[in-house]
C-alpha cells in the first residue's frame, strides 16, 4: 500500500489523507481557502465537517496559526466548500 500524506484536522485533531482536507493558507498577505493545495507552504487543515469549522472558529485557530487577526469570513468560505 502506497503511503499517502496525512494531515491533522485543526477541529477534531484526527488524521486524514491530505487530499481529502481543505487547507487554509496565507498567500500574498491574504488568508485564503486553498482547494488545489499546489502552493508549497504550511497551512491549517480542516476535514469536511461543519462541526470542525465551528470548533476552529470558536478557538480562533486561524488567528493563532497565522499570528494575526483573521476575519471570520474565512470560516464562512470554508463552510461553502463542504
Ligand atoms: Zn475535523
PDB file of N, CA and C and ligand atoms in Angstrom:
ATOM      1  N   UNK A   1       0.853  -1.201   0.000  1.00  0.00           N
ATOM      2  CA  UNK A   1       0.000   0.000   0.000  1.00  0.00           C
ATOM      3  C   UNK A   1       0.884   1.245   0.000  1.00  0.00           C
ATOM      4  N   UNK A   2       0.625   2.113  -0.944  1.00  0.00           N
ATOM      5  CA  UNK A   2       1.440   3.328  -1.035  1.00  0.00           C
ATOM      6  C   UNK A   2       1.109   4.282   0.111  1.00  0.00           C
ATOM      7  N   UNK A   3       2.144   4.929   0.582  1.00  0.00           N
ATOM      8  CA  UNK A   3       1.909   5.874   1.674  1.00  0.00           C
ATOM      9  C   UNK A   3       1.355   7.171   1.125  1.00  0.00           C
ATOM     10  N   UNK A   4       0.243   7.592   1.709  1.00  0.00           N
ATOM     11  CA  UNK A   4      -0.331   8.876   1.306  1.00  0.00           C
ATOM     12  C   UNK A   4      -0.119   9.871   2.438  1.00  0.00           C
ATOM     13  N   UNK A   5       0.242  11.091   2.064  1.00  0.00           N
ATOM     14  CA  UNK A   5       0.490  12.071   3.128  1.00  0.00           C
ATOM     15  C   UNK A   5      -0.769  12.375   3.927  1.00  0.00           C
ATOM     16  N   UNK A   6      -0.608  12.455   5.214  1.00  0.00           N
ATOM     17  CA  UNK A   6      -1.738  12.756   6.085  1.00  0.00           C
ATOM     18  C   UNK A   6      -1.502  14.043   6.848  1.00  0.00           C
ATOM     19  N   UNK A   7      -2.583  14.718   7.143  1.00  0.00           N
ATOM     20  CA  UNK A   7      -2.511  15.940   7.938  1.00  0.00           C
ATOM     21  C   UNK A   7      -3.604  15.895   8.996  1.00  0.00           C
ATOM     22  N   UNK A   8      -3.410  16.696  10.029  1.00  0.00           N
ATOM     23  CA  UNK A   8      -4.361  16.705  11.121  1.00  0.00           C
ATOM     24  C   UNK A   8      -5.388  17.826  10.949  1.00  0.00           C
ATOM     25  N   UNK A   9      -6.640  17.482  11.148  1.00  0.00           N
ATOM     26  CA  UNK A   9      -7.695  18.494  11.124  1.00  0.00           C
ATOM     27  C   UNK A   9      -7.582  19.325  12.392  1.00  0.00           C
ATOM     28  N   UNK A  10      -7.658  20.641  12.221  1.00  0.00           N
ATOM     29  CA  UNK A  10      -7.484  21.531  13.363  1.00  0.00           C
ATOM     30  C   UNK A  10      -8.709  21.489  14.295  1.00  0.00           C
ATOM     31  N   UNK A  11      -9.820  21.001  13.769  1.00  0.00           N
ATOM     32  CA  UNK A  11     -11.033  20.924  14.580  1.00  0.00           C
ATOM     33  C   UNK A  11     -11.074  19.679  15.455  1.00  0.00           C
ATOM     34  N   UNK A  12     -11.052  18.507  14.825  1.00  0.00           N
ATOM     35  CA  UNK A  12     -11.191  17.259  15.589  1.00  0.00           C
ATOM     36  C   UNK A  12      -9.849  16.613  15.924  1.00  0.00           C
ATOM     37  N   UNK A  13      -8.752  17.143  15.369  1.00  0.00           N
ATOM     38  CA  UNK A  13      -7.412  16.637  15.643  1.00  0.00           C
ATOM     39  C   UNK A  13      -7.229  15.176  15.245  1.00  0.00           C
ATOM     40  N   UNK A  14      -7.993  14.762  14.230  1.00  0.00           N
ATOM     41  CA  UNK A  14      -7.794  13.425  13.686  1.00  0.00           C
ATOM     42  C   UNK A  14      -6.981  13.550  12.408  1.00  0.00           C
ATOM     43  N   UNK A  15      -6.303  12.471  12.047  1.00  0.00           N
ATOM     44  CA  UNK A  15      -5.500  12.483  10.838  1.00  0.00           C
ATOM     45  C   UNK A  15      -6.346  12.053   9.642  1.00  0.00           C
ATOM     46  N   UNK A  16      -6.136  12.763   8.543  1.00  0.00           N
ATOM     47  CA  UNK A  16      -6.837  12.426   7.312  1.00  0.00           C
ATOM     48  C   UNK A  16      -5.848  12.481   6.167  1.00  0.00           C
ATOM     49  N   UNK A  17      -6.222  11.820   5.078  1.00  0.00           N
ATOM     50  CA  UNK A  17      -5.446  11.931   3.861  1.00  0.00           C
ATOM     51  C   UNK A  17      -5.482  13.405   3.432  1.00  0.00           C
ATOM     52  N   UNK A  18      -4.313  13.932   3.140  1.00  0.00           N
ATOM     53  CA  UNK A  18      -4.176  15.352   2.834  1.00  0.00           C
ATOM     54  C   UNK A  18      -5.128  15.808   1.727  1.00  0.00           C
ATOM     55  N   UNK A  19      -5.280  14.962   0.712  1.00  0.00           N
ATOM     56  CA  UNK A  19      -6.103  15.342  -0.440  1.00  0.00           C
ATOM     57  C   UNK A  19      -7.590  15.459  -0.098  1.00  0.00           C
ATOM     58  N   UNK A  20      -7.987  14.889   1.037  1.00  0.00           N
ATOM     59  CA  UNK A  20      -9.404  14.938   1.415  1.00  0.00           C
ATOM     60  C   UNK A  20      -9.710  16.156   2.284  1.00  0.00           C
ATOM     61  N   UNK A  21      -8.681  16.881   2.651  1.00  0.00           N
ATOM     62  CA  UNK A  21      -8.876  18.007   3.559  1.00  0.00           C
ATOM     63  C   UNK A  21      -8.940  19.335   2.823  1.00  0.00           C
ATOM     64  N   UNK A  22      -9.521  20.313   3.485  1.00  0.00           N
ATOM     65  CA  UNK A  22      -9.476  21.682   2.985  1.00  0.00           C
ATOM     66  C   UNK A  22      -8.292  22.352   3.673  1.00  0.00           C
ATOM     67  N   UNK A  23      -7.597  23.170   2.931  1.00  0.00           N
ATOM     68  CA  UNK A  23      -6.427  23.824   3.508  1.00  0.00           C
ATOM     69  C   UNK A  23      -6.599  25.341   3.454  1.00  0.00           C
ATOM     70  N   UNK A  24      -6.206  25.993   4.511  1.00  0.00           N
ATOM     71  CA  UNK A  24      -6.227  27.455   4.545  1.00  0.00           C
ATOM     72  C   UNK A  24      -4.778  27.922   4.652  1.00  0.00           C
ATOM     73  N   UNK A  25      -4.415  28.838   3.759  1.00  0.00           N
ATOM     74  CA  UNK A  25      -3.032  29.323   3.744  1.00  0.00           C
ATOM     75  C   UNK A  25      -3.007  30.851   3.672  1.00  0.00           C
ATOM     76  N   UNK A  26      -1.812  31.376   3.888  1.00  0.00           N
ATOM     77  CA  UNK A  26      -1.598  32.802   3.696  1.00  0.00           C
ATOM     78  C   UNK A  26      -0.865  32.961   2.377  1.00  0.00           C
ATOM     79  N   UNK A  27      -1.447  33.735   1.471  1.00  0.00           N
ATOM     80  CA  UNK A  27      -0.829  33.934   0.162  1.00  0.00           C
ATOM     81  C   UNK A  27      -0.897  35.419  -0.183  1.00  0.00           C
ATOM     82  N   UNK A  28       0.255  36.005  -0.457  1.00  0.00           N
ATOM     83  CA  UNK A  28       0.337  37.436  -0.748  1.00  0.00           C
ATOM     84  C   UNK A  28      -0.395  38.274   0.303  1.00  0.00           C
ATOM     85  N   UNK A  29      -0.220  37.879   1.546  1.00  0.00           N
ATOM     86  CA  UNK A  29      -0.799  38.652   2.632  1.00  0.00           C
ATOM     87  C   UNK A  29      -2.275  38.394   2.878  1.00  0.00           C
ATOM     88  N   UNK A  30      -2.852  37.494   2.087  1.00  0.00           N
ATOM     89  CA  UNK A  30      -4.270  37.190   2.278  1.00  0.00           C
ATOM     90  C   UNK A  30      -4.444  35.772   2.802  1.00  0.00           C
ATOM     91  N   UNK A  31      -5.462  35.608   3.633  1.00  0.00           N
ATOM     92  CA  UNK A  31      -5.786  34.275   4.130  1.00  0.00           C
ATOM     93  C   UNK A  31      -6.866  33.703   3.207  1.00  0.00           C
ATOM     94  N   UNK A  32      -6.538  32.594   2.579  1.00  0.00           N
ATOM     95  CA  UNK A  32      -7.469  32.030   1.591  1.00  0.00           C
ATOM     96  C   UNK A  32      -7.678  30.529   1.794  1.00  0.00           C
ATOM     97  N   UNK A  33      -8.792  30.036   1.251  1.00  0.00           N
ATOM     98  CA  UNK A  33      -9.019  28.599   1.191  1.00  0.00           C
ATOM     99  C   UNK A  33      -8.287  28.105  -0.054  1.00  0.00           C
ATOM    100  N   UNK A  34      -7.356  27.215   0.151  1.00  0.00           N
ATOM    101  CA  UNK A  34      -6.521  26.729  -0.947  1.00  0.00           C
ATOM    102  C   UNK A  34      -6.996  25.333  -1.336  1.00  0.00           C
ATOM    103  N   UNK A  35      -7.936  25.285  -2.255  1.00  0.00           N
ATOM    104  CA  UNK A  35      -8.520  23.990  -2.588  1.00  0.00           C
ATOM    105  C   UNK A  35      -7.585  23.127  -3.430  1.00  0.00           C
ATOM    106  N   UNK A  36      -6.669  23.746  -4.139  1.00  0.00           N
ATOM    107  CA  UNK A  36      -5.805  22.964  -5.021  1.00  0.00           C
ATOM    108  C   UNK A  36      -4.557  22.424  -4.328  1.00  0.00           C
ATOM    109  N   UNK A  37      -4.177  23.047  -3.249  1.00  0.00           N
ATOM    110  CA  UNK A  37      -3.011  22.620  -2.465  1.00  0.00           C
ATOM    111  C   UNK A  37      -1.754  22.502  -3.319  1.00  0.00           C
ATOM    112  N   UNK A  38      -1.576  23.466  -4.212  1.00  0.00           N
ATOM    113  CA  UNK A  38      -0.403  23.447  -5.087  1.00  0.00           C
ATOM    114  C   UNK A  38       0.719  24.317  -4.535  1.00  0.00           C
ATOM    115  N   UNK A  39       0.352  25.306  -3.744  1.00  0.00           N
ATOM    116  CA  UNK A  39       1.355  26.216  -3.208  1.00  0.00           C
ATOM    117  C   UNK A  39       2.108  25.523  -2.082  1.00  0.00           C
ATOM    118  N   UNK A  40       3.435  25.590  -2.133  1.00  0.00           N
ATOM    119  CA  UNK A  40       4.227  24.951  -1.095  1.00  0.00           C
ATOM    120  C   UNK A  40       4.353  25.875   0.104  1.00  0.00           C
ATOM    121  N   UNK A  41       3.485  25.684   1.026  1.00  0.00           N
ATOM    122  CA  UNK A  41       3.529  26.471   2.244  1.00  0.00           C
ATOM    123  C   UNK A  41       2.810  25.703   3.336  1.00  0.00           C
ATOM    124  N   UNK A  42       3.005  26.136   4.544  1.00  0.00           N
ATOM    125  CA  UNK A  42       2.293  25.485   5.634  1.00  0.00           C
ATOM    126  C   UNK A  42       0.875  26.040   5.675  1.00  0.00           C
ATOM    127  N   UNK A  43      -0.024  25.195   6.094  1.00  0.00           N
ATOM    128  CA  UNK A  43      -1.400  25.663   6.176  1.00  0.00           C
ATOM    129  C   UNK A  43      -2.115  25.030   7.348  1.00  0.00           C
ATOM    130  N   UNK A  44      -3.355  25.414   7.488  1.00  0.00           N
ATOM    131  CA  UNK A  44      -4.200  24.823   8.508  1.00  0.00           C
ATOM    132  C   UNK A  44      -5.212  23.947   7.779  1.00  0.00           C
ATOM    133  N   UNK A  45      -5.366  22.727   8.249  1.00  0.00           N
ATOM    134  CA  UNK A  45      -6.236  21.775   7.551  1.00  0.00           C
ATOM    135  C   UNK A  45      -7.548  21.552   8.289  1.00  0.00           C
ATOM    136  N   UNK A  46      -8.577  21.356   7.491  1.00  0.00           N
ATOM    137  CA  UNK A  46      -9.920  21.086   8.022  1.00  0.00           C
ATOM    138  C   UNK A  46     -10.494  19.867   7.317  1.00  0.00           C
ATOM    139  N   UNK A  47     -11.080  18.949   8.088  1.00  0.00           N
ATOM    140  CA  UNK A  47     -11.826  17.883   7.428  1.00  0.00           C
ATOM    141  C   UNK A  47     -13.172  18.471   7.031  1.00  0.00           C
ATOM    142  N   UNK A  48     -13.912  17.744   6.232  1.00  0.00           N
ATOM    143  CA  UNK A  48     -15.147  18.320   5.700  1.00  0.00           C
ATOM    144  C   UNK A  48     -16.311  18.120   6.662  1.00  0.00           C
ATOM    145  N   UNK A  49     -16.191  18.788   7.775  1.00  0.00           N
ATOM    146  CA  UNK A  49     -17.198  18.675   8.818  1.00  0.00           C
ATOM    147  C   UNK A  49     -17.461  20.074   9.369  1.00  0.00           C
ATOM    148  N   UNK A  50     -18.728  20.470   9.333  1.00  0.00           N
ATOM    149  CA  UNK A  50     -19.069  21.814   9.795  1.00  0.00           C
ATOM    150  C   UNK A  50     -18.743  22.007  11.266  1.00  0.00           C
ATOM    151  N   UNK A  51     -18.826  20.917  12.024  1.00  0.00           N
ATOM    152  CA  UNK A  51     -18.514  20.990  13.451  1.00  0.00           C
ATOM    153  C   UNK A  51     -17.066  21.398  13.679  1.00  0.00           C
ATOM    154  N   UNK A  52     -16.178  20.920  12.810  1.00  0.00           N
ATOM    155  CA  UNK A  52     -14.756  21.238  12.952  1.00  0.00           C
ATOM    156  C   UNK A  52     -14.500  22.705  12.617  1.00  0.00           C
ATOM    157  N   UNK A  53     -15.207  23.204  11.627  1.00  0.00           N
ATOM    158  CA  UNK A  53     -15.056  24.610  11.268  1.00  0.00           C
ATOM    159  C   UNK A  53     -15.549  25.485  12.423  1.00  0.00           C
ATOM    160  N   UNK A  54     -16.686  25.091  12.989  1.00  0.00           N
ATOM    161  CA  UNK A  54     -17.237  25.847  14.117  1.00  0.00           C
ATOM    162  C   UNK A  54     -16.286  25.803  15.313  1.00  0.00           C
ATOM    163  N   UNK A  55     -15.690  24.643  15.555  1.00  0.00           N
ATOM    164  CA  UNK A  55     -14.766  24.499  16.683  1.00  0.00           C
ATOM    165  C   UNK A  55     -13.529  25.372  16.478  1.00  0.00           C
ATOM    166  N   UNK A  56     -13.022  25.376  15.250  1.00  0.00           N
ATOM    167  CA  UNK A  56     -11.830  26.169  14.943  1.00  0.00           C
ATOM    168  C   UNK A  56     -12.127  27.663  15.070  1.00  0.00           C
ATOM    169  N   UNK A  57     -13.334  28.020  14.657  1.00  0.00           N
ATOM    170  CA  UNK A  57     -13.740  29.418  14.739  1.00  0.00           C
ATOM    171  C   UNK A  57     -13.802  29.867  16.198  1.00  0.00           C
ATOM    172  N   UNK A  58     -14.356  28.998  17.024  1.00  0.00           N
ATOM    173  CA  UNK A  58     -14.501  29.294  18.442  1.00  0.00           C
ATOM    174  C   UNK A  58     -13.147  29.515  19.110  1.00  0.00           C
ATOM    175  N   UNK A  59     -12.184  28.684  18.757  1.00  0.00           N
ATOM    176  CA  UNK A  59     -10.874  28.824  19.409  1.00  0.00           C
ATOM    177  C   UNK A  59      -9.920  29.700  18.598  1.00  0.00           C
ATOM    178  N   UNK A  60     -10.440  30.353  17.571  1.00  0.00           N
ATOM    179  CA  UNK A  60      -9.647  31.258  16.732  1.00  0.00           C
ATOM    180  C   UNK A  60      -8.361  30.589  16.242  1.00  0.00           C
ATOM    181  N   UNK A  61      -8.533  29.375  15.752  1.00  0.00           N
ATOM    182  CA  UNK A  61      -7.385  28.576  15.322  1.00  0.00           C
ATOM    183  C   UNK A  61      -6.571  29.257  14.230  1.00  0.00           C
ATOM    184  N   UNK A  62      -7.259  29.926  13.294  1.00  0.00           N
ATOM    185  CA  UNK A  62      -6.523  30.549  12.189  1.00  0.00           C
ATOM    186  C   UNK A  62      -5.747  31.775  12.653  1.00  0.00           C
ATOM    187  N   UNK A  63      -6.354  32.577  13.496  1.00  0.00           N
ATOM    188  CA  UNK A  63      -5.645  33.750  14.028  1.00  0.00           C
ATOM    189  C   UNK A  63      -4.400  33.320  14.780  1.00  0.00           C
ATOM    190  N   UNK A  64      -4.518  32.221  15.514  1.00  0.00           N
ATOM    191  CA  UNK A  64      -3.366  31.723  16.277  1.00  0.00           C
ATOM    192  C   UNK A  64      -2.276  31.214  15.349  1.00  0.00           C
ATOM    193  N   UNK A  65      -2.682  30.452  14.359  1.00  0.00           N
ATOM    194  CA  UNK A  65      -1.693  29.866  13.453  1.00  0.00           C
ATOM    195  C   UNK A  65      -0.945  30.944  12.677  1.00  0.00           C
ATOM    196  N   UNK A  66      -1.699  31.903  12.125  1.00  0.00           N
ATOM    197  CA  UNK A  66      -1.064  32.912  11.276  1.00  0.00           C
ATOM    198  C   UNK A  66      -0.563  34.116  12.075  1.00  0.00           C
ATOM    199  N   UNK A  67      -0.783  34.074  13.380  1.00  0.00           N
ATOM    200  CA  UNK A  67      -0.324  35.145  14.275  1.00  0.00           C
ATOM    201  C   UNK A  67      -0.779  36.514  13.800  1.00  0.00           C
ATOM    202  N   UNK A  68      -2.017  36.590  13.406  1.00  0.00           N
ATOM    203  CA  UNK A  68      -2.616  37.858  13.020  1.00  0.00           C
ATOM    204  C   UNK A  68      -4.122  37.700  13.169  1.00  0.00           C
ATOM    205  N   UNK A  69      -4.810  38.809  13.073  1.00  0.00           N
ATOM    206  CA  UNK A  69      -6.254  38.740  13.222  1.00  0.00           C
ATOM    207  C   UNK A  69      -6.897  38.278  11.920  1.00  0.00           C
ATOM    208  N   UNK A  70      -7.430  37.081  11.922  1.00  0.00           N
ATOM    209  CA  UNK A  70      -8.070  36.538  10.728  1.00  0.00           C
ATOM    210  C   UNK A  70      -9.579  36.717  10.865  1.00  0.00           C
ATOM    211  N   UNK A  71     -10.158  37.361   9.871  1.00  0.00           N
ATOM    212  CA  UNK A  71     -11.593  37.640   9.942  1.00  0.00           C
ATOM    213  C   UNK A  71     -12.410  36.347   9.850  1.00  0.00           C
ATOM    214  N   UNK A  72     -13.581  36.365  10.470  1.00  0.00           N
ATOM    215  CA  UNK A  72     -14.439  35.183  10.496  1.00  0.00           C
ATOM    216  C   UNK A  72     -14.978  34.807   9.115  1.00  0.00           C
ATOM    217  N   UNK A  73     -14.819  35.722   8.143  1.00  0.00           N
ATOM    218  CA  UNK A  73     -15.291  35.426   6.782  1.00  0.00           C
ATOM    219  C   UNK A  73     -14.737  34.116   6.247  1.00  0.00           C
ATOM    220  N   UNK A  74     -13.508  33.839   6.608  1.00  0.00           N
ATOM    221  CA  UNK A  74     -12.855  32.643   6.080  1.00  0.00           C
ATOM    222  C   UNK A  74     -13.584  31.374   6.530  1.00  0.00           C
ATOM    223  N   UNK A  75     -14.154  31.419   7.714  1.00  0.00           N
ATOM    224  CA  UNK A  75     -14.882  30.234   8.191  1.00  0.00           C
ATOM    225  C   UNK A  75     -16.171  30.045   7.394  1.00  0.00           C
ATOM    226  N   UNK A  76     -16.764  31.181   6.991  1.00  0.00           N
ATOM    227  CA  UNK A  76     -17.950  31.109   6.138  1.00  0.00           C
ATOM    228  C   UNK A  76     -17.575  30.491   4.794  1.00  0.00           C
ATOM    229  N   UNK A  77     -16.434  30.933   4.269  1.00  0.00           N
ATOM    230  CA  UNK A  77     -15.980  30.413   2.977  1.00  0.00           C
ATOM    231  C   UNK A  77     -15.707  28.916   3.067  1.00  0.00           C
ATOM    232  N   UNK A  78     -15.103  28.506   4.168  1.00  0.00           N
ATOM    233  CA  UNK A  78     -14.818  27.084   4.352  1.00  0.00           C
ATOM    234  C   UNK A  78     -16.104  26.261   4.330  1.00  0.00           C
ATOM    235  N   UNK A  79     -17.135  26.795   4.971  1.00  0.00           N
ATOM    236  CA  UNK A  79     -18.417  26.071   5.026  1.00  0.00           C
ATOM    237  C   UNK A  79     -18.962  25.832   3.633  1.00  0.00           C
ATOM    238  N   UNK A  80     -18.690  26.806   2.731  1.00  0.00           N
ATOM    239  CA  UNK A  80     -19.183  26.662   1.365  1.00  0.00           C
ATOM    240  C   UNK A  80     -18.511  25.503   0.621  1.00  0.00           C
ATOM    241  N   UNK A  81     -17.330  25.130   1.072  1.00  0.00           N
ATOM    242  CA  UNK A  81     -16.600  24.055   0.405  1.00  0.00           C
ATOM    243  C   UNK A  81     -17.041  22.673   0.858  1.00  0.00           C
ATOM    244  N   UNK A  82     -17.786  22.634   1.928  1.00  0.00           N
ATOM    245  CA  UNK A  82     -18.157  21.323   2.477  1.00  0.00           C
ATOM    246  C   UNK A  82     -19.378  20.741   1.758  1.00  0.00           C
TER     247      UNK A  82
HETATM  248 ZN1  LIG B   1     -12.196  17.523  11.720  1.00  0.00          ZN
END
